[in-house]
Structures are given as C-alpha cells and as structure tokens.
C-alpha cells in the first residue's frame, strides 16, 4: 500500500472530525473576528464597520491596563505557588509511609470539585460575619475583630489567589508525581551511595525527569489562570472597586453587562492573542534550552 493512499485515507477518516471542529470552533472564531471590527450591540442592529477603533479603545483604556495588571499578578503569584506546592506534595507522596494511598486520594478532591463549588466554599470561609477564617484567626489572636476579606481591596485578590491555589495545586502534584515514578531507583540509590545531599539529589537526579512535565503544567496553569472567570465571578464579581477585575471579567462586562458586542469581541481576541503568544514564547524557550 503506497504512502500516498495511506495519507489520503487518513485525511478521509479525519474529515468528520474536521467538519465538527470547523462548525464548533472555526465559524464562531470567524464571526468573533468580524464583530470585533464593528460597533455592534449584543441585541439590535448588526453595527457599522469601525476598523481598528475597538482595539485602539480597549488597548488604550485604563480599564484594560488595570485589568491586565491584575490578571498578570494573579497568574504569576498563583501559578508560582501552585508549582512549588505541587512539587513539594509530589515529593512527599512519592515516599513510602502508612496512609499514602488515602492521602493521594484526598489530595485529588480539591481539584475534582467544580470551580463554582470551590468558590462558594471559600466565599463561606471568608464570610465577614460567620466565616471559619475569621473565627480561627480570632481564636489564635492574629486579629482582634472579624474582617471582610473579600470586601477590602487590599485583601480580596490575595484571598482569591489562596482559593485558586487550593483547587489547582493538586493537578501540578499529580503531574509531578507521575514524572517521579519514572525516575530509575538505581540512579537515586547510586546518588545516595555517592553522598549526594537532598538538594543535589533533587537538582541533578530528579529535576531532569520533572522538567518536561512541569513545563506542560506551567503552560496549562498559566493560560488557565490568565483567563480565570468563574472563581472570581462567584466570589467577588470583580470587586471591590474593581480590584479583582481580570481580563475575562472585563470581557464579560463589556459584551454582556454593557451590551457592546463589538468591543467585547475585540477584547476577547486580544486575550486570546496574549495566551497564544505566551504559549509560543514558552515553547521557544524550552526548545532553546
């Protein structure tokens, strides 16, 4: 059987999937691009062609700049914490001790919970009147009165980062734990015989096996954190005083709250381009290293 026929048959077999992808992904994307060059409203007329006015207005506006800074800060801090906690948890769960299987199962629970449920739980924990966090800190003498953690601009974003880390660090831990299973035991045993300490053993023996999987986890979690919506919408809706309004929240408000479909579409495409550019940058950096 010739290679040409095999290639042709492969494409024929993929045609149904390609048709579905074009219908589900391709057409909405094309329509979003078309909308981004108009002043269309969510309900009403199609809107007139305005060129790049929507993009200029979004990129030059203070709302975009502030939301971009908030999104970047949220993504950098949360993903960094998740990577560190995930690796530490994986190293712990890779050891032999009683109850390890049960602990592995329990660790999956935060990640398995739907994001809306996770956000609701943390909103109850942060509640300024009967929240568990206030009660615990008051009993330990850390605070002298109950605080509105989600109602203060100085603490709301930090509270969201904690909630996001609690939910998503198990994913990093599972990826790292799977990579640790591939580390040959004879190599680790040889490093112990050679007198390598814990730090050197992790750096020179374990880390080379973790680098690839952790890079995948880094890209996935950064993109997810950069476009986070449901967690923030349930807990703060972008408040107080827009201190937790990320780019995804801004897209929602622009397109649905303010009924400006054209500018909302342009902002959504800007966020998409930023995410794709980040993924390409990480891939290039990984290839160079």
Coordinates of C-alpha atoms in Angstrom, one line a residue:
X1 CA 0.0 0.0 0.0
X2 CA 1.5 3.3 -1.1
X3 CA 2.2 6.1 1.3
X4 CA 0.0 8.5 -0.7
X5 CA -3.0 6.2 -0.3
X6 CA -2.4 5.9 3.4
X7 CA -2.2 9.7 3.8
X8 CA -5.4 10.2 1.7
X9 CA -7.3 7.6 3.7
X10 CA -6.1 9.2 7.0
X11 CA -7.5 12.6 5.8
X12 CA -10.7 10.9 4.7
X13 CA -11.1 9.4 8.2
X14 CA -10.5 12.7 9.8
X15 CA -13.0 14.6 7.7
X16 CA -15.9 14.2 10.1
X17 CA -13.8 15.5 13.0
X18 CA -12.5 18.4 10.9
X19 CA -16.1 19.3 9.9
X20 CA -17.2 19.3 13.5
X21 CA -14.2 21.4 14.5
X22 CA -14.9 23.9 11.8
X23 CA -18.5 24.2 12.8
X24 CA -17.8 24.4 16.6
X25 CA -14.6 26.4 16.6
X26 CA -13.9 27.8 13.2
X27 CA -17.2 29.6 12.5
X28 CA -17.6 31.2 16.0
X29 CA -14.0 32.4 15.7
X30 CA -14.6 34.0 12.3
X31 CA -17.8 35.6 13.5
X32 CA -16.0 37.0 16.6
X33 CA -13.3 38.5 14.4
X34 CA -16.0 40.1 12.2
X35 CA -17.8 41.5 15.2
X36 CA -14.5 43.0 16.6
X37 CA -14.4 45.4 13.6
X38 CA -17.9 46.7 14.2
X39 CA -19.8 48.7 16.8
X40 CA -22.5 46.0 17.0
X41 CA -24.6 45.8 20.2
X42 CA -25.5 42.5 21.8
X43 CA -29.1 43.0 20.9
X44 CA -30.2 45.1 17.9
X45 CA -28.6 46.1 14.7
X46 CA -25.5 44.4 13.2
X47 CA -23.4 47.5 13.7
X48 CA -21.3 49.6 11.3
X49 CA -17.7 48.8 10.3
X50 CA -15.3 50.8 12.6
X51 CA -12.0 49.2 11.7
X52 CA -9.5 49.0 14.5
X53 CA -11.2 51.6 16.7
X54 CA -12.4 48.9 19.2
X55 CA -8.8 47.6 19.5
X56 CA -7.4 51.0 20.0
X57 CA -10.1 51.9 22.6
X58 CA -9.5 48.7 24.5
X59 CA -5.7 48.8 24.5
X60 CA -5.5 52.4 25.3
X61 CA -8.2 52.4 28.0
X62 CA -7.4 52.5 31.7
X63 CA -9.8 49.6 32.4
X64 CA -7.8 47.3 30.2
X65 CA -4.5 48.3 31.6
X66 CA -5.6 47.9 35.2
X67 CA -7.3 44.5 34.4
X68 CA -4.1 43.4 32.6
X69 CA -2.0 44.2 35.7
X70 CA -4.5 42.4 37.9
X71 CA -4.6 39.4 35.7
X72 CA -0.8 39.2 35.4
X73 CA -0.3 39.5 39.1
X74 CA -3.0 36.9 39.8
X75 CA -1.5 34.4 37.3
X76 CA 2.2 34.9 38.3
X77 CA 1.6 34.5 42.1
X78 CA -1.0 31.7 41.9
X79 CA 0.9 29.6 39.3
X80 CA 4.2 30.1 41.2
X81 CA 2.6 29.0 44.4
X82 CA 0.9 26.0 42.7
X83 CA 4.1 24.8 41.1
X84 CA 6.1 25.0 44.4
X85 CA 3.3 23.4 46.5
X86 CA 2.6 20.8 43.8
X87 CA 6.3 19.7 43.6
X88 CA 6.6 19.5 47.4
X89 CA 3.4 17.5 47.6
X90 CA 4.6 15.1 44.9
X91 CA 7.9 14.6 46.7
X92 CA 6.0 13.8 49.9
X93 CA 3.6 11.4 48.3
X94 CA 6.4 9.6 46.5
X95 CA 7.8 8.4 49.8
X96 CA 6.8 5.2 51.5
X97 CA 4.6 5.7 54.6
X98 CA 1.4 4.4 56.1
X99 CA -1.7 6.1 54.7
X100 CA 0.0 7.2 51.5
X101 CA -2.8 5.9 49.2
X102 CA -5.5 7.6 51.3
X103 CA -3.6 10.9 51.2
X104 CA -3.2 10.7 47.5
X105 CA -6.9 10.2 47.1
X106 CA -7.7 13.1 49.4
X107 CA -5.4 15.4 47.5
X108 CA -7.4 14.9 44.4
X109 CA -10.6 16.2 46.0
X110 CA -9.9 20.0 45.7
X111 CA -9.1 19.6 42.0
X112 CA -12.1 17.3 41.4
X113 CA -14.5 19.8 42.9
X114 CA -16.3 22.0 40.3
X115 CA -14.9 25.5 40.4
X116 CA -18.2 27.1 41.3
X117 CA -18.5 24.8 44.3
X118 CA -14.9 25.6 45.3
X119 CA -15.6 29.3 45.0
X120 CA -18.7 29.1 47.1
X121 CA -16.9 27.1 49.8
X122 CA -14.1 29.7 50.0
X123 CA -16.7 32.5 50.0
X124 CA -18.2 31.0 53.1
X125 CA -14.8 30.6 54.7
X126 CA -14.1 34.3 54.1
X127 CA -17.5 35.4 55.2
X128 CA -17.1 38.6 57.4
X129 CA -19.9 37.5 59.9
X130 CA -19.5 33.7 60.4
X131 CA -16.5 32.7 58.3
X132 CA -14.2 30.0 59.6
X133 CA -11.1 32.0 58.7
X134 CA -12.1 34.9 60.9
X135 CA -13.0 32.5 63.8
X136 CA -9.7 30.7 63.6
X137 CA -7.6 33.9 63.4
X138 CA -9.5 35.5 66.3
X139 CA -9.0 32.4 68.5
X140 CA -5.3 32.4 67.8
X141 CA -5.0 36.2 68.5
X142 CA -3.9 37.1 65.0
X143 CA -6.8 39.6 64.6
X144 CA -8.9 41.3 67.2
X145 CA -12.1 41.6 65.1
X146 CA -13.7 40.0 62.2
X147 CA -12.6 41.3 58.7
X148 CA -14.3 41.4 55.3
X149 CA -11.6 39.6 53.4
X150 CA -13.4 39.8 50.1
X151 CA -14.8 43.3 50.8
X152 CA -11.4 45.1 51.1
X153 CA -9.4 45.9 48.0
X154 CA -6.1 45.2 49.8
X155 CA -7.0 41.6 50.7
X156 CA -9.6 40.5 48.1
X157 CA -7.1 39.5 45.4
X158 CA -4.9 37.6 47.9
X159 CA -7.9 35.7 49.1
X160 CA -8.7 34.7 45.5
X161 CA -5.2 33.5 44.9
X162 CA -5.4 31.3 48.0
X163 CA -8.6 29.8 46.8
X164 CA -7.2 29.2 43.3
X165 CA -4.0 27.6 44.7
X166 CA -6.0 25.3 46.9
X167 CA -8.0 24.0 44.0
X168 CA -5.3 23.7 41.4
X169 CA -2.0 22.7 43.1
X170 CA -3.2 19.0 43.2
X171 CA -3.1 19.0 39.4
X172 CA 0.6 20.0 39.4
X173 CA 1.2 17.5 42.2
X174 CA -0.3 14.7 40.1
X175 CA 1.7 15.5 37.0
X176 CA 4.9 15.8 39.1
X177 CA 4.1 12.5 40.9
X178 CA 3.7 10.7 37.6
X179 CA 7.1 12.0 36.5
X180 CA 8.7 10.9 39.7
X181 CA 7.5 7.4 39.1
X182 CA 9.7 7.3 36.0
X183 CA 12.9 8.2 37.9
X184 CA 15.1 5.0 37.9
X185 CA 15.6 3.8 41.5
X186 CA 19.1 2.6 40.8
X187 CA 20.1 6.2 39.9
X188 CA 18.7 7.6 43.1
X189 CA 20.4 4.7 45.1
X190 CA 23.7 5.5 43.4
X191 CA 23.4 9.2 44.3
X192 CA 22.8 8.2 47.9
X193 CA 25.9 6.0 47.8
X194 CA 27.9 8.8 46.4
X195 CA 26.9 11.0 49.3
X196 CA 24.7 13.4 47.4
X197 CA 22.5 15.5 49.8
X198 CA 18.8 16.1 49.3
X199 CA 19.2 19.3 47.4
X200 CA 21.8 18.0 45.0
X201 CA 19.9 14.8 44.5
X202 CA 16.8 16.8 43.6
X203 CA 18.7 19.2 41.3
X204 CA 20.8 16.7 39.4
X205 CA 18.9 13.4 39.6
X206 CA 15.2 14.2 39.9
X207 CA 14.8 17.6 38.3
X208 CA 15.8 16.4 34.8
X209 CA 12.9 14.0 34.8
X210 CA 10.5 16.6 36.2
X211 CA 11.4 19.5 33.8
X212 CA 9.3 18.4 30.8
X213 CA 6.1 17.5 32.7
X214 CA 6.4 20.6 34.9
X215 CA 6.8 22.8 31.7
X216 CA 3.5 21.3 30.4
X217 CA 1.8 22.0 33.8
X218 CA 3.3 25.5 33.8
X219 CA 1.8 26.4 30.4
X220 CA -1.6 24.8 31.2
X221 CA -1.9 26.5 34.6
X222 CA -0.7 29.9 33.4
X223 CA -3.2 30.0 30.5
X224 CA -6.0 28.9 32.8
X225 CA -5.1 31.5 35.4
X226 CA -4.8 34.2 32.8
X227 CA -8.4 33.6 31.6
X228 CA -9.9 32.8 35.0
X229 CA -13.5 33.8 35.3
X230 CA -15.8 31.6 37.3
X231 CA -13.8 31.6 40.5
X232 CA -13.6 35.4 40.6
X233 CA -17.2 35.9 39.4
X234 CA -18.7 33.8 42.1
X235 CA -16.5 35.2 44.9
X236 CA -16.2 38.9 44.1
X237 CA -17.7 39.7 40.6
X238 CA -14.6 41.8 40.1
X239 CA -15.0 44.0 43.2
X240 CA -14.5 45.6 45.5
X241 CA -13.7 48.8 43.5
X242 CA -12.7 46.6 40.5
X243 CA -9.6 45.4 42.5
X244 CA -10.2 41.8 41.3
X245 CA -11.4 42.6 37.8
X246 CA -9.4 40.5 35.4
X247 CA -9.4 40.5 31.6
X248 CA -12.1 37.7 31.5
X249 CA -14.3 39.7 33.8
X250 CA -13.8 42.8 31.7
X251 CA -14.7 40.9 28.5
X252 CA -17.9 39.7 30.2
X253 CA -18.9 43.1 31.4
X254 CA -18.1 44.8 28.1
X255 CA -20.0 42.2 26.0
X256 CA -22.9 41.3 28.2
X257 CA -23.3 43.9 31.0
X258 CA -22.7 46.9 28.7
X259 CA -24.2 45.2 25.7
X260 CA -21.2 46.2 23.5
X261 CA -20.6 43.1 21.4
X262 CA -18.1 44.7 19.1
X263 CA -15.7 45.9 21.7
X264 CA -16.2 42.8 23.8
X265 CA -15.2 40.6 20.8
X266 CA -12.1 42.7 20.2
X267 CA -11.1 42.4 23.9
X268 CA -11.7 38.6 23.8
X269 CA -9.4 38.3 20.8
X270 CA -6.7 40.4 22.5
X271 CA -6.8 38.0 25.4
X272 CA -6.6 35.0 23.0
X273 CA -3.6 36.5 21.2
X274 CA -1.8 37.1 24.6
X275 CA -2.4 33.5 25.6
X276 CA -1.2 32.1 22.3
X277 CA 1.9 34.4 22.4
X278 CA 2.7 33.2 25.9
X279 CA 2.5 29.5 24.8
X280 CA 4.7 30.2 21.8
X281 CA 7.2 32.0 23.9
X282 CA 7.4 29.1 26.4
X283 CA 7.8 26.6 23.6
X284 CA 10.6 28.6 22.1
X285 CA 12.4 29.0 25.4
X286 CA 12.0 25.2 26.0
X287 CA 13.4 24.4 22.6
X288 CA 16.3 26.8 23.1
X289 CA 17.2 25.1 26.4

